[in-house]
Coordinates of C-alpha atoms and ligand atoms in Angstrom, one line a residue:
X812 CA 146.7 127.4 123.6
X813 CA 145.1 129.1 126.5
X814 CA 141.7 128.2 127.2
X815 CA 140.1 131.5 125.8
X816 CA 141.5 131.1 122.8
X817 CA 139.5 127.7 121.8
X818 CA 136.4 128.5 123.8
X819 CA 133.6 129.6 122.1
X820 CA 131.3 130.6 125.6
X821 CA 130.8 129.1 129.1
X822 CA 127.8 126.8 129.3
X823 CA 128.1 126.3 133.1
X824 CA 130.2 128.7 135.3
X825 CA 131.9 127.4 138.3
X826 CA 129.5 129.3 141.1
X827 CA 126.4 126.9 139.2
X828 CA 128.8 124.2 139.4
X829 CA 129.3 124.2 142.5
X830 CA 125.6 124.7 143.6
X831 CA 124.4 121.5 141.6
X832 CA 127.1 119.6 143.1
X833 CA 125.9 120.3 146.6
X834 CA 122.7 120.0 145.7
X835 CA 123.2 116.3 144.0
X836 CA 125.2 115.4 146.9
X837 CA 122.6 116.5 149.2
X838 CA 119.6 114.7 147.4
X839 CA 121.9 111.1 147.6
X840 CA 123.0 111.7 151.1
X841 CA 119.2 111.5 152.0
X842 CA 118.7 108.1 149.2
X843 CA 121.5 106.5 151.0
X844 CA 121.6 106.8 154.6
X845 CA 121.7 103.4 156.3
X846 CA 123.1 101.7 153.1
X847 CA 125.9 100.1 152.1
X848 CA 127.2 102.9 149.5
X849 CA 129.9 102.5 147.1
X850 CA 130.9 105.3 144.7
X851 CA 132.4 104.2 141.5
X852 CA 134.5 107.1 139.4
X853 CA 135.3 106.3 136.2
X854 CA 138.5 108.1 135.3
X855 CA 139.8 110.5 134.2
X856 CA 136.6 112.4 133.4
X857 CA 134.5 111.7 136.4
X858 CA 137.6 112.6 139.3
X859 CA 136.8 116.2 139.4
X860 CA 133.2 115.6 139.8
X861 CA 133.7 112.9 142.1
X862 CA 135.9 114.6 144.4
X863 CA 133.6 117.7 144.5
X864 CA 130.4 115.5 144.9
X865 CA 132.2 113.0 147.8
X866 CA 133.3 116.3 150.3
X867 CA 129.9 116.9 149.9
X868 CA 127.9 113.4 150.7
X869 CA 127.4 113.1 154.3
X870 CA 126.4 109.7 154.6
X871 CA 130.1 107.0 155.0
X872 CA 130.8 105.6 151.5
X873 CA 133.7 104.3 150.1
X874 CA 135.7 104.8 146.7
X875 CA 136.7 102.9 144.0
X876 CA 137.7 103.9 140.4
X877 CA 137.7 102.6 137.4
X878 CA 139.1 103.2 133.9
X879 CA 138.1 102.2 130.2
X880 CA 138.7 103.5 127.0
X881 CA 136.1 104.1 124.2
X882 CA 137.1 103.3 120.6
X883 CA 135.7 106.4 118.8
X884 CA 134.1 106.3 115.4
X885 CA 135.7 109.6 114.9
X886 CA 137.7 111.7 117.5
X887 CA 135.2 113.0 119.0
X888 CA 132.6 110.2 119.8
X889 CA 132.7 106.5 121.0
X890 CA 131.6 104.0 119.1
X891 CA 130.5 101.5 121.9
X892 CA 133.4 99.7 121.3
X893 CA 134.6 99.9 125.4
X894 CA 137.8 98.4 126.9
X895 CA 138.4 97.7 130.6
X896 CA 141.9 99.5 131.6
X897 CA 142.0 99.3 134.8
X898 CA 139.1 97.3 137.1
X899 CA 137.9 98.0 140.5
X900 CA 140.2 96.8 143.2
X901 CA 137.3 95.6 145.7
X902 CA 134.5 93.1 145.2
X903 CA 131.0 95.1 144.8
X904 CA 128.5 91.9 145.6
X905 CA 125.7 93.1 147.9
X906 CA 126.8 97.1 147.9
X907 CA 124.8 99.8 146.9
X908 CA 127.2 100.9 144.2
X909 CA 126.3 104.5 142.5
X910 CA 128.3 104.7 139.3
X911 CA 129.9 108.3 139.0
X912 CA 130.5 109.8 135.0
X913 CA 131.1 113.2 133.7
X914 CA 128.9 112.9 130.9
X915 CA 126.5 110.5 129.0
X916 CA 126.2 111.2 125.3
X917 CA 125.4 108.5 123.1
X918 CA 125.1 106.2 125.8
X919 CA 127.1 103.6 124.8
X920 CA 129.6 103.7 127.3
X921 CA 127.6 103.8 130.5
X922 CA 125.3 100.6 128.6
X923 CA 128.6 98.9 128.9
X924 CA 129.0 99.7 132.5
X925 CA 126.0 98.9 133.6
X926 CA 126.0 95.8 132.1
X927 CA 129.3 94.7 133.5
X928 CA 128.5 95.6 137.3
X929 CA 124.8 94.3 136.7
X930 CA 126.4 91.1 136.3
X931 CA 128.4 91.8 139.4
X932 CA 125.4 90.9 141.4
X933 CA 125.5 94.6 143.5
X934 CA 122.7 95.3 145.6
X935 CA 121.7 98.1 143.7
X936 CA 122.9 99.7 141.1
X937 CA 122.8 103.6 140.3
X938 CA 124.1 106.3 137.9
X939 CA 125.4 109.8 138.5
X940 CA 126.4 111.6 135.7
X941 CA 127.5 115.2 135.7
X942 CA 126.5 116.0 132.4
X943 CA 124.2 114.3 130.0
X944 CA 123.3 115.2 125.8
X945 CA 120.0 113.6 126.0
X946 CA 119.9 114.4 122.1
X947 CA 122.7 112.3 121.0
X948 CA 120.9 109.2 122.5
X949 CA 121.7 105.8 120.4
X950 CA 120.8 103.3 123.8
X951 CA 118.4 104.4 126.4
X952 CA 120.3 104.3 129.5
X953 CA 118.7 105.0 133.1
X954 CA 120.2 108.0 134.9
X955 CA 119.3 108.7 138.3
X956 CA 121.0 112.1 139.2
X957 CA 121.6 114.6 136.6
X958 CA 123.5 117.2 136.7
X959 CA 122.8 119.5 133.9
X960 CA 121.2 118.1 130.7
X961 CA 122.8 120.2 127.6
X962 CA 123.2 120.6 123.9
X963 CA 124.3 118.8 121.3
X964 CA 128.3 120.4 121.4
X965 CA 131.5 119.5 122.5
X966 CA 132.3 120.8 125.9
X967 CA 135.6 120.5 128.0
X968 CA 136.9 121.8 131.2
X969 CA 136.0 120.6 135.0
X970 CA 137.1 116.8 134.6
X971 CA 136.3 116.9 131.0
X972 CA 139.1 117.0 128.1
X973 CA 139.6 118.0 124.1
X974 CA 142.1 116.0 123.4
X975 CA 143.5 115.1 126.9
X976 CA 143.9 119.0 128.1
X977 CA 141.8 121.6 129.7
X978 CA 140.3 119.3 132.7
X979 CA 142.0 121.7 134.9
X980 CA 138.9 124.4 133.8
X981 CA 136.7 125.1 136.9
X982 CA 134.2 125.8 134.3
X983 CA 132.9 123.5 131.4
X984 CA 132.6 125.2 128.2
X985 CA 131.9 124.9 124.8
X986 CA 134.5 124.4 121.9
X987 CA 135.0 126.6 119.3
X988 CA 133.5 125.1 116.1
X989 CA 137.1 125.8 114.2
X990 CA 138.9 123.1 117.0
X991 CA 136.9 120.0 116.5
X992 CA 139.1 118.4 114.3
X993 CA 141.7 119.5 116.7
X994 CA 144.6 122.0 117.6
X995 CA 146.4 122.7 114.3
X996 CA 150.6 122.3 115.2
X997 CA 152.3 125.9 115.0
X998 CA 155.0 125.1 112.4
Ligands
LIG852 P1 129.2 107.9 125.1 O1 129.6 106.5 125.2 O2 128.9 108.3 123.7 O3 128.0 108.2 126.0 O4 130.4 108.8 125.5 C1 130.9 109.0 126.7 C2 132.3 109.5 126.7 O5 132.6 110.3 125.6 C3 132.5 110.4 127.9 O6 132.8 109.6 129.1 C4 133.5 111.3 127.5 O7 134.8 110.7 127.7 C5 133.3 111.4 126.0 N1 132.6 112.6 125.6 C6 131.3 112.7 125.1 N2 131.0 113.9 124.9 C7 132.0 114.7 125.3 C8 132.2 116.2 125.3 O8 131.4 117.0 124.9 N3 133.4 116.6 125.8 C9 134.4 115.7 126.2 N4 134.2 114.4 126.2 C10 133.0 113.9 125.7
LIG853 MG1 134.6 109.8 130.3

């Protein structure tokens, strides 16, 4: 279905986007010059965000990725229930490793990150989330850069799917109440 169809509005258009990007990226440019900086992505959600936000820092860093897999108490929520897919490639002792997500809802899945790259033993240890639904909380979880805080709704678009699609948006917006359960099949 095309994007319009499903959408319900655009919460952030791709002009603000872009601004907070720069503007993030600027802000840890200045908190990480002279350090040893590391960004993590955690795919799929976080690559657009990443690769916007890394064109952007102007301090040397390197790259890793990650991915993991939430178990969702419905479809449209993780449960906490987190499974490593695919680990880093590189050893993060002693780096300054700044953890890169598209959103943090309940929380549960960056709780599980951090804990797995606290043990790691980095020198320190930040989060960067693009989005964050500070009302869906269930663990308090630290966030250092913020990108937008927003409402309690399913968004999608810019890195962010409904059901695997529409990352390709350069926008996020909001779902259509009638499409959470899903797209209905046509026959
Ligand atoms: P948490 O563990 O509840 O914080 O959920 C984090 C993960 O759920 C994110 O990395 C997303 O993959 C997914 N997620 C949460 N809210 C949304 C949303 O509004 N749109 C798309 N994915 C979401
Ligand atoms: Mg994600």
């Amino acid at each position: 279905m095309n994007p319009e169809e499903i959408i319900d509005r655009i919460l952030v258009d791709e002009r603000t986007l872009q601004e907070r990007v720069t503007e993030l990226a600027r802000t840890i440019s200045a908190d990480y010059r002279g350090r040893d900086l590391v960004l993590v992505c955690v795919l799929k959600g976080g690559v657009t965000f990443l690769t916007d936000l890394m064109r952007e820092i102007n301090v040397p860093h390197e790259v890793e990725f990650m991915a993991i897999s939430s178990y969702g108490a419905g479809r449209r929520e993780s449960s906490g229930a987190v499974r490593l897919i695919m680990d880093l490639k590189n050893d993060i002792a002693g780096r300054d490793v700044l953890l890169v997500e598209d959103i943090v809802d309940s929380g549960q899945t960056m709780d599980y990150l951090l804990r797995l790259f606290q043990a790691r033993q980095p020198a320190s240890l930040r989060v960067c989330t693009l989005l964050s639904k500070p009302s869906r909380r269930t663990v308090d979880v630290p966030l250092d850069y913020v990108g937008f805080d927003i409402p309690d709704e399913f968004v999608l678009g810019y890195g962010l799917d409904f059901d695997e699609k529409y990352r390709n948006l350069p926008y996020v917006a909001v779902l259509k109440d009638q499409y959470f359960g899903g797209i209905p099949d046509d026959d």
